[in-house]
JSON list of C-alpha atoms in Angstrom, two decimals:
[
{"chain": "A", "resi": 1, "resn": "UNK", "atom": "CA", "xyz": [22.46, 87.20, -22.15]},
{"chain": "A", "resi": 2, "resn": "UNK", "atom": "CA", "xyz": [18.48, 86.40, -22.98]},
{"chain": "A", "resi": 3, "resn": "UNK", "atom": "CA", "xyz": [19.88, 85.33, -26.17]},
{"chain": "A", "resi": 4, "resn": "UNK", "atom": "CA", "xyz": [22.33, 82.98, -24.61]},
{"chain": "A", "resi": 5, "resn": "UNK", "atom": "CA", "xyz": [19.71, 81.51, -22.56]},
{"chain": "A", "resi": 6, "resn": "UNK", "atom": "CA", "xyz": [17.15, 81.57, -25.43]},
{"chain": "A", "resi": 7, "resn": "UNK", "atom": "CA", "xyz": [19.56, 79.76, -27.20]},
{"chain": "A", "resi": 8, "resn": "UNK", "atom": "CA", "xyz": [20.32, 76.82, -23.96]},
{"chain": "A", "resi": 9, "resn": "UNK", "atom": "CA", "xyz": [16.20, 76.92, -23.88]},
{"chain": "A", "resi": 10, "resn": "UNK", "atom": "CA", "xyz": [16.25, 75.71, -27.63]},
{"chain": "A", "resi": 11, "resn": "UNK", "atom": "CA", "xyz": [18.95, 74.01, -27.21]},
{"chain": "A", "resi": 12, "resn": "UNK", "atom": "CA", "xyz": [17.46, 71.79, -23.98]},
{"chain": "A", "resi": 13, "resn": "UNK", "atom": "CA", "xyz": [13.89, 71.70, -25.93]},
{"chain": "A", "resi": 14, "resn": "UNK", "atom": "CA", "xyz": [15.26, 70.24, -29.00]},
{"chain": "A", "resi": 15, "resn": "UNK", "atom": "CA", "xyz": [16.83, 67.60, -26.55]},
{"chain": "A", "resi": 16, "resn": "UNK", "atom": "CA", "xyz": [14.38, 67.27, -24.83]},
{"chain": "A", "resi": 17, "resn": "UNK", "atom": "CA", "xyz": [11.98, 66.24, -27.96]},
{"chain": "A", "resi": 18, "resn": "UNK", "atom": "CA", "xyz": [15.30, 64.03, -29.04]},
{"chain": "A", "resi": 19, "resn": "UNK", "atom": "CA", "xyz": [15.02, 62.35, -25.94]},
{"chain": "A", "resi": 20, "resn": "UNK", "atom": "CA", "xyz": [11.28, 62.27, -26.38]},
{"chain": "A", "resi": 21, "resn": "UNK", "atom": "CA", "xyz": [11.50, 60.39, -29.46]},
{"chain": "A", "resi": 22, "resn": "UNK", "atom": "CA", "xyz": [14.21, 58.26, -28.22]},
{"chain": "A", "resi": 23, "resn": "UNK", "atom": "CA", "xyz": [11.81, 57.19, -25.49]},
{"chain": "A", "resi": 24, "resn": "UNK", "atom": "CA", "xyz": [8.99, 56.58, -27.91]},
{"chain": "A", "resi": 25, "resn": "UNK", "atom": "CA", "xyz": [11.51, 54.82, -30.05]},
{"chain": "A", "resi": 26, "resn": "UNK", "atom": "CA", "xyz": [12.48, 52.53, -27.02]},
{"chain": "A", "resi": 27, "resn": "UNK", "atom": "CA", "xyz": [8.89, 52.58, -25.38]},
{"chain": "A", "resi": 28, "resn": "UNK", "atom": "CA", "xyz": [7.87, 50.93, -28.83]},
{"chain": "A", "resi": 29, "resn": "UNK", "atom": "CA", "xyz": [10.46, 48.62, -28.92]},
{"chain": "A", "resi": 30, "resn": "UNK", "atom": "CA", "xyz": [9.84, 47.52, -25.43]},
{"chain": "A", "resi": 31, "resn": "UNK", "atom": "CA", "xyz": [6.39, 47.26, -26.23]},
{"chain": "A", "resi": 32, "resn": "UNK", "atom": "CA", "xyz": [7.28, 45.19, -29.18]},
{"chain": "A", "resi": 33, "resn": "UNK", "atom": "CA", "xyz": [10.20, 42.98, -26.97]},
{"chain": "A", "resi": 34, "resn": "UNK", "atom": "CA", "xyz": [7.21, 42.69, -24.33]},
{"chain": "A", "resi": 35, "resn": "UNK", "atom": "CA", "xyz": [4.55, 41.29, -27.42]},
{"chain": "A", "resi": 36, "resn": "UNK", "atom": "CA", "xyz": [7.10, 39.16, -28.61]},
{"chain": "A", "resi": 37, "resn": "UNK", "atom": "CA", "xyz": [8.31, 37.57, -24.59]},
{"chain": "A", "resi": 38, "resn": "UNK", "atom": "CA", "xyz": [4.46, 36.94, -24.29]},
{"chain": "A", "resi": 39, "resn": "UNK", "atom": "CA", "xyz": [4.07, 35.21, -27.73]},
{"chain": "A", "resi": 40, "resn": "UNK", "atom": "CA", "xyz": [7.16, 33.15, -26.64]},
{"chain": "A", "resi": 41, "resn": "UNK", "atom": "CA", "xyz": [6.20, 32.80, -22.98]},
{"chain": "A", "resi": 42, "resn": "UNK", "atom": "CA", "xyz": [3.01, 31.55, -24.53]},
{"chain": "A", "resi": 43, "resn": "UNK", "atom": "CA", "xyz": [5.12, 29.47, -27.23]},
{"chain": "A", "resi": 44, "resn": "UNK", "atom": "CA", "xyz": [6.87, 28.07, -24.42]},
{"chain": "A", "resi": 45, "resn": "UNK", "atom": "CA", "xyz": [4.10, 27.07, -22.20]},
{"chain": "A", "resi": 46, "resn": "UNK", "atom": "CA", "xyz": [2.18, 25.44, -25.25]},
{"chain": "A", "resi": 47, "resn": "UNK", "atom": "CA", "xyz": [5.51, 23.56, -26.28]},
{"chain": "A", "resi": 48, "resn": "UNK", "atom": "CA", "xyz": [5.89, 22.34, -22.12]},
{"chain": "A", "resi": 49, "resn": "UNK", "atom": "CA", "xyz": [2.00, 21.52, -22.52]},
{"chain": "A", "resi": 50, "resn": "UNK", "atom": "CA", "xyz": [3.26, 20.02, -25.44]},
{"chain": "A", "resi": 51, "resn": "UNK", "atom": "CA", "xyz": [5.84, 17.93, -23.99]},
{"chain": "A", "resi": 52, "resn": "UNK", "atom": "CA", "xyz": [4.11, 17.18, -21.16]},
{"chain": "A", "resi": 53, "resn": "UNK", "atom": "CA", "xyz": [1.45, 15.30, -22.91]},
{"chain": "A", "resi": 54, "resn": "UNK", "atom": "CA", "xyz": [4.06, 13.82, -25.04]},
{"chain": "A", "resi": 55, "resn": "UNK", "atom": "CA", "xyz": [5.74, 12.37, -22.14]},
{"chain": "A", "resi": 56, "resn": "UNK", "atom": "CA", "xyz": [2.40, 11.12, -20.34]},
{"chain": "A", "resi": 57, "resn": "UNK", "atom": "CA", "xyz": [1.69, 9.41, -23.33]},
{"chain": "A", "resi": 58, "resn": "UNK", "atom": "CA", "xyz": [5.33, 8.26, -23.66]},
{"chain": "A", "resi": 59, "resn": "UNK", "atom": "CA", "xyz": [5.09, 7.03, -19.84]},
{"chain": "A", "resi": 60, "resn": "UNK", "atom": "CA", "xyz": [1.27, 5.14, -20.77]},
{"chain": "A", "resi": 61, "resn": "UNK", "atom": "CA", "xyz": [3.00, 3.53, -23.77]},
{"chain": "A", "resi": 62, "resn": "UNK", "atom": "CA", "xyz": [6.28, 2.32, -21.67]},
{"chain": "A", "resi": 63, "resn": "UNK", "atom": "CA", "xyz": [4.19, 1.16, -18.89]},
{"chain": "A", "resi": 64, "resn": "UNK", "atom": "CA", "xyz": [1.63, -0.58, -21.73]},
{"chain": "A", "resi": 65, "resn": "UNK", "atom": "CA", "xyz": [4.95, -2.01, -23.05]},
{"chain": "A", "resi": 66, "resn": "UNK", "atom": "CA", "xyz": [6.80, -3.33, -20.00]},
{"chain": "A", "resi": 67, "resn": "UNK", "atom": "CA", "xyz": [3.22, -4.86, -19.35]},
{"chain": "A", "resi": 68, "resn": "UNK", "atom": "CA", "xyz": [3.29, -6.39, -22.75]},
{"chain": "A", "resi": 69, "resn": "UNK", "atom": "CA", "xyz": [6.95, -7.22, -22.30]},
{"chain": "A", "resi": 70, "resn": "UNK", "atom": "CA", "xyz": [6.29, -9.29, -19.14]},
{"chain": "A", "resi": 71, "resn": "UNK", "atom": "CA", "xyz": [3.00, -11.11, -20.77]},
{"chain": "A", "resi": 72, "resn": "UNK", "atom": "CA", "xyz": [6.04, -11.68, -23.74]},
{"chain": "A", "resi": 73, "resn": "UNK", "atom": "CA", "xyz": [8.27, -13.17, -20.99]},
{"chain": "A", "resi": 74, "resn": "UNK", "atom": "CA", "xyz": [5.84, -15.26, -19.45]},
{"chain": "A", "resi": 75, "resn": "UNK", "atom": "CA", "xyz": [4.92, -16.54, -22.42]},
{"chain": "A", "resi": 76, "resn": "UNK", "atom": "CA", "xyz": [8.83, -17.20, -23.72]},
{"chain": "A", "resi": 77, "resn": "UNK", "atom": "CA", "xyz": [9.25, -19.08, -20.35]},
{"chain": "A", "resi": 78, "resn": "UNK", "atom": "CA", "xyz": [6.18, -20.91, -20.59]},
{"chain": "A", "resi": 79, "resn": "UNK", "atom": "CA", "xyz": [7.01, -21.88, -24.50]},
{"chain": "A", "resi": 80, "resn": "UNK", "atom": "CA", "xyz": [10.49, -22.43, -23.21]},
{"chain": "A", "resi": 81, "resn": "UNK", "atom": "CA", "xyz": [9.59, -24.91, -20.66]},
{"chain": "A", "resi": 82, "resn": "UNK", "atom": "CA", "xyz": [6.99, -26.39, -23.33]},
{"chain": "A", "resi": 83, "resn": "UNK", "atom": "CA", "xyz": [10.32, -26.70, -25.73]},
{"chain": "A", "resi": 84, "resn": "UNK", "atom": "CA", "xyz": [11.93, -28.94, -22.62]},
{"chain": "A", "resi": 85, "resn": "UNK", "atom": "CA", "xyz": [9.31, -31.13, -22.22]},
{"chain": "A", "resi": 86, "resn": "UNK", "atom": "CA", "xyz": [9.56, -31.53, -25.78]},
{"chain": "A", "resi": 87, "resn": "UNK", "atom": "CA", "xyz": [12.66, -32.48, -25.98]},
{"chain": "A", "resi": 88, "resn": "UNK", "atom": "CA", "xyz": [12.46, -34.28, -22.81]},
{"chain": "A", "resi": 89, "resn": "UNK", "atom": "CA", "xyz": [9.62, -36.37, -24.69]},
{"chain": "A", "resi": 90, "resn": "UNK", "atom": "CA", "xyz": [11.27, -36.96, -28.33]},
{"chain": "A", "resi": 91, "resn": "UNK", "atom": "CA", "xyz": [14.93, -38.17, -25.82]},
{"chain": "A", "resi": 92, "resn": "UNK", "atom": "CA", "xyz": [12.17, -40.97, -24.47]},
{"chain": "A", "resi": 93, "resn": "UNK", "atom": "CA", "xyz": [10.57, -41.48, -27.98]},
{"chain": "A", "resi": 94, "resn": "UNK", "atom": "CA", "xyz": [13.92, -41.50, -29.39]},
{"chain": "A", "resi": 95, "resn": "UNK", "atom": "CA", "xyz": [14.64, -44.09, -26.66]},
{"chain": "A", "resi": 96, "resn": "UNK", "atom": "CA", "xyz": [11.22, -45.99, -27.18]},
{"chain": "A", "resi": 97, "resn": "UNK", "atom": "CA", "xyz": [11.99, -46.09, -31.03]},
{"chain": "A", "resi": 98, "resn": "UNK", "atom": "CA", "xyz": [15.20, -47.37, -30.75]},
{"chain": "A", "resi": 99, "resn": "UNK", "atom": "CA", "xyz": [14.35, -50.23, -28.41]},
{"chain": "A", "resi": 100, "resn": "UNK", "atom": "CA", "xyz": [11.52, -50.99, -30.84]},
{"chain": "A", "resi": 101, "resn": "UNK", "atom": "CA", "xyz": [13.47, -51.38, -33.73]},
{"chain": "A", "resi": 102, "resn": "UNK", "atom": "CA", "xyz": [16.31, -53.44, -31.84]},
{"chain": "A", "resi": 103, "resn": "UNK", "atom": "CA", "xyz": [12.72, -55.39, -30.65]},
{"chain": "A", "resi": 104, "resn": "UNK", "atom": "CA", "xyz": [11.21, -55.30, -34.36]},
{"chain": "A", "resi": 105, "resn": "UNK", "atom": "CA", "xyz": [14.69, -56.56, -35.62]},
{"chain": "A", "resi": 106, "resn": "UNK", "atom": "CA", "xyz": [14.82, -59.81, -33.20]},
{"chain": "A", "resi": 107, "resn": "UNK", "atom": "CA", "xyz": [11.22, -60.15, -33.66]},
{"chain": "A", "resi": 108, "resn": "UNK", "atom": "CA", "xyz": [11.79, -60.72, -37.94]},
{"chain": "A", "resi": 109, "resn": "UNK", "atom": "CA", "xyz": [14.62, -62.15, -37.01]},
{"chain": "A", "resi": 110, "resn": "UNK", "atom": "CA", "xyz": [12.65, -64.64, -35.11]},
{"chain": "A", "resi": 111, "resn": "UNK", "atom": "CA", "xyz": [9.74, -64.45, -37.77]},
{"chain": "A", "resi": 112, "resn": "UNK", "atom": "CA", "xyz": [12.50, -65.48, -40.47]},
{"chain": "A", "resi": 113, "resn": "UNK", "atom": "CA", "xyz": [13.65, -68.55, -38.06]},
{"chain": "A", "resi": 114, "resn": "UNK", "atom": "CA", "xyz": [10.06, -69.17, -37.62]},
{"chain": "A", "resi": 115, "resn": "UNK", "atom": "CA", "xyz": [9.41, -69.72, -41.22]},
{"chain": "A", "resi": 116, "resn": "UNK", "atom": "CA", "xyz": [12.59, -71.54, -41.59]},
{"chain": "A", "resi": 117, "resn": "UNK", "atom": "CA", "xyz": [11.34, -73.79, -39.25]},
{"chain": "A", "resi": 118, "resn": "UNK", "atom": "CA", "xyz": [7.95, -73.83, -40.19]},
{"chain": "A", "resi": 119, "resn": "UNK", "atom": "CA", "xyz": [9.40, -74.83, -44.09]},
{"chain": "A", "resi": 120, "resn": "UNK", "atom": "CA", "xyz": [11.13, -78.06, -42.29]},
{"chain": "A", "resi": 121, "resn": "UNK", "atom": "CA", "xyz": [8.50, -79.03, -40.68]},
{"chain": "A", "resi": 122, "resn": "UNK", "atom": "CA", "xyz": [6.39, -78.54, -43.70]},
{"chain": "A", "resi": 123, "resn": "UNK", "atom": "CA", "xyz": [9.15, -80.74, -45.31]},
{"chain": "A", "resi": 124, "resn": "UNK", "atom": "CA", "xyz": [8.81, -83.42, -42.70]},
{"chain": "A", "resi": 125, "resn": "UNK", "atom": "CA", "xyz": [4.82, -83.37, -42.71]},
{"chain": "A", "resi": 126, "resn": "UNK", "atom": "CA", "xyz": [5.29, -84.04, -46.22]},
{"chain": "A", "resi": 127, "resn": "UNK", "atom": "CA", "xyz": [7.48, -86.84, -45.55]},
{"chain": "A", "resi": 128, "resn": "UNK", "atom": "CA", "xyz": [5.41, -87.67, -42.71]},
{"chain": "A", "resi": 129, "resn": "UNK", "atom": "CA", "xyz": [2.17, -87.99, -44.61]},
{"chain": "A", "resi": 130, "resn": "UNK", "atom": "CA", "xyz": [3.82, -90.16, -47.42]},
{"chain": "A", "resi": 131, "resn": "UNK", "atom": "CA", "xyz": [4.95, -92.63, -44.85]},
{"chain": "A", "resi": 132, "resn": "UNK", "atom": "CA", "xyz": [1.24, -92.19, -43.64]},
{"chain": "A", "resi": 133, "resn": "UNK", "atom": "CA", "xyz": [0.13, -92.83, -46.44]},
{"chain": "A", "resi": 134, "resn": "UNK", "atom": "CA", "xyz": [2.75, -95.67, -47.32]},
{"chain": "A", "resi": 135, "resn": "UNK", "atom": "CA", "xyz": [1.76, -97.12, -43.69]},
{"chain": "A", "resi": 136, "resn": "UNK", "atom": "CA", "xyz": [-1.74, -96.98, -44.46]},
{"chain": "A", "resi": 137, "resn": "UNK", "atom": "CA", "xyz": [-2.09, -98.92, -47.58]},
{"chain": "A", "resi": 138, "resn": "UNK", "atom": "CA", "xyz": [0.42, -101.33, -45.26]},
{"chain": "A", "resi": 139, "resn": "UNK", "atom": "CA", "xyz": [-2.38, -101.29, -42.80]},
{"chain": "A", "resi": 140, "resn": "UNK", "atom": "CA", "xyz": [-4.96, -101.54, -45.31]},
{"chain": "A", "resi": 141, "resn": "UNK", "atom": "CA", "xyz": [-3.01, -104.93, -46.73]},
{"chain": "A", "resi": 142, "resn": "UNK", "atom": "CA", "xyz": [-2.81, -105.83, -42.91]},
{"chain": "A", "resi": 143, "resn": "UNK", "atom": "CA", "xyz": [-6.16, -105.63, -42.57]},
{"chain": "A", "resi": 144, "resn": "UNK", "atom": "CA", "xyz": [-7.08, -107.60, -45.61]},
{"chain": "A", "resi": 145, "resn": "UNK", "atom": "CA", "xyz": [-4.50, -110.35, -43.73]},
{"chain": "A", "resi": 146, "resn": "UNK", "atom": "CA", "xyz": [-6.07, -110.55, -40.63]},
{"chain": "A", "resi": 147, "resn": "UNK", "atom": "CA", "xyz": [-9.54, -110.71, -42.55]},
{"chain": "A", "resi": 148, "resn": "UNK", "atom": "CA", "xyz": [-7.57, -113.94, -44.08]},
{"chain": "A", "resi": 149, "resn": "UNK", "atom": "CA", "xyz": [-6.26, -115.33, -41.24]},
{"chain": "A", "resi": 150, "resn": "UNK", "atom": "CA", "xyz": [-9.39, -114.96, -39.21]},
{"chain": "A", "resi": 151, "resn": "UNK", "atom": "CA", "xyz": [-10.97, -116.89, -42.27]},
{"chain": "A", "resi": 152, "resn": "UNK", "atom": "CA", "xyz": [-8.46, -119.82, -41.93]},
{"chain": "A", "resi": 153, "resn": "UNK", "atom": "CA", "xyz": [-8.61, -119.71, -38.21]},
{"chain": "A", "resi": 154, "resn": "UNK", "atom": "CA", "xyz": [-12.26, -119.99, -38.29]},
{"chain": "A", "resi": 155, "resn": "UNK", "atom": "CA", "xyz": [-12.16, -122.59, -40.54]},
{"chain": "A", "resi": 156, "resn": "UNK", "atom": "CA", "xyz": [-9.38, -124.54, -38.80]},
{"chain": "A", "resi": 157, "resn": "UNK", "atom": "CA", "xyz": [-11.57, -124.47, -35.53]},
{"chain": "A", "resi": 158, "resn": "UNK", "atom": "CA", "xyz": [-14.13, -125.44, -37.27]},
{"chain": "A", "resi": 159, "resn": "UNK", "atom": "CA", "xyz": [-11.84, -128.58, -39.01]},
{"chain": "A", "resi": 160, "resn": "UNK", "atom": "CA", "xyz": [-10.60, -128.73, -35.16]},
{"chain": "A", "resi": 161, "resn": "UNK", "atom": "CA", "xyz": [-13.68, -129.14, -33.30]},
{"chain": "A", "resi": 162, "resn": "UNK", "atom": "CA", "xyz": [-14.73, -131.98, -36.62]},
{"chain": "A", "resi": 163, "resn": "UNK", "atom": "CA", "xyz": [-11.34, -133.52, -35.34]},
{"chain": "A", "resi": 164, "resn": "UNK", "atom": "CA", "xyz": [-12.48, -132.97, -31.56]},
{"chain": "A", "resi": 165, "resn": "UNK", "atom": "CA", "xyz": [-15.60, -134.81, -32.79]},
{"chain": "A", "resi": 166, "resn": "UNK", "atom": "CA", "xyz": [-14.36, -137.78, -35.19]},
{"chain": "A", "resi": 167, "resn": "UNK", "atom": "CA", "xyz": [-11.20, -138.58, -32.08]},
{"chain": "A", "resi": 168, "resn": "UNK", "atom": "CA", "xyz": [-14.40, -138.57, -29.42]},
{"chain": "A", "resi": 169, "resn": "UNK", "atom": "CA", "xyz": [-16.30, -141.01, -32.14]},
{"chain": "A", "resi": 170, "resn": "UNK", "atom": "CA", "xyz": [-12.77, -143.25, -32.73]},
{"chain": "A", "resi": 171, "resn": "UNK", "atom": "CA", "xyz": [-12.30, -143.20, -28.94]},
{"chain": "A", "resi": 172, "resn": "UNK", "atom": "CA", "xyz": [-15.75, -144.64, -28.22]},
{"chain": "A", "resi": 173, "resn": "UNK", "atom": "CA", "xyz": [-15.72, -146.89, -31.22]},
{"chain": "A", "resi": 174, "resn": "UNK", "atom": "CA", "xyz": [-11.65, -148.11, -29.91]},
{"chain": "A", "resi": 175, "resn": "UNK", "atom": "CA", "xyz": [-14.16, -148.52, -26.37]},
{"chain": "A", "resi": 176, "resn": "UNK", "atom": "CA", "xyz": [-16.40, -150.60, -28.49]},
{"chain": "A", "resi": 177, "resn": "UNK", "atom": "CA", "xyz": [-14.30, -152.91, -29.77]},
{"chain": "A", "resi": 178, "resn": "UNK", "atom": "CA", "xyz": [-12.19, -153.15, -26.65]},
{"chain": "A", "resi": 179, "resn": "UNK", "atom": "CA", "xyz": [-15.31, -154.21, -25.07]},
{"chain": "A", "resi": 180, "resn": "UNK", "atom": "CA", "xyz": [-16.40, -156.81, -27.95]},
{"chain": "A", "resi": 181, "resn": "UNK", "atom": "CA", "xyz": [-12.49, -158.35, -28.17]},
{"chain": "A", "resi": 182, "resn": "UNK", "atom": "CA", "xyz": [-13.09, -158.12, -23.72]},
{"chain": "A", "resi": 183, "resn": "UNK", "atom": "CA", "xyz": [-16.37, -159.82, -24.98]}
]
């Protein structure tokens, strides 16, 4: 019977120590599992750290870009609105222009009438100063005329007034002799 219980004794010891060990076994395998749920706890909180400054720098760029966007926009519009004035100006210049040239074409078309025109009455001032010219000399031979014909008028007043004179002398002498055949 001591044998028998001697033997359970062993028999409990010997579990006991396998139990032991298993304990150990698992103790250090906890002890490892717990190492390795810190180094990942800590993994984890630099990786959230991590993200988190990722995404604060993700918000500061999206905010720095919607502020960038809306400068962008402003300055579309603005450029946009420059563009219609723009076009608003080149419809009037295109306007402008085209009354000019219909105003530049009457104008040469008038310049070209013009010089027509001015080549007639270049024509006719030719003309005109030849019969000038022809009515000159005519004048001139006029002139020489009445230069002529003041000469003979002067000298038939003067032959008139000698007539004047020789009728008043025949009168007075006709007086004469009326008196001496009276006589």
């Amino acid at each position: 019977r001591l044998t028998g219980q001697q033997q359970e004794i062993n028999n409990l010891i010997q579990r006991k120590i396998a139990v032991d060990e298993e304990n150990a076994r698992l103790k250090n395998e906890f002890s490892n599992l717990n190492q390795k749920f810190k180094d990942k706890s800590q993994e984890l909180k630099d990786t959230e750290e991590c993200a988190q400054n990722k995404e604060e720098q993700n918000r500061l760029v999206i905010k720095n870009l919607e502020e960038e966007n809306k400068g962008l926009n402003t300055c579309c519009a603005d450029l946009l609105n420059d563009l219609e004035k723009l076009r608003k100006q080149e419809a009037q210049w295109k306007t402008e222009k085209s009354g000019n040239d219909a105003r530049i074409k009457n104008l040469e078309t008038d310049l070209a009438e013009a010089r027509e025109q001015m080549k007639e009455l270049r024509s006719i001032c030719s003309n005109l100063s030849t019969q000038v010219a022809v009515k000159q000399e005519e004048l001139s031979q006029k002139d020489c005329d009445v230069i002529r014909a003041r000469k003979e008028l002067q000298e038939m007043q003067n032959l008139y007034r000698q007539n004047i004179k020789h009728t008043a002398q025949q009168a007075e002498l006709i007086k004469q002799l009326q008196a001496l055949n009276t006589d």
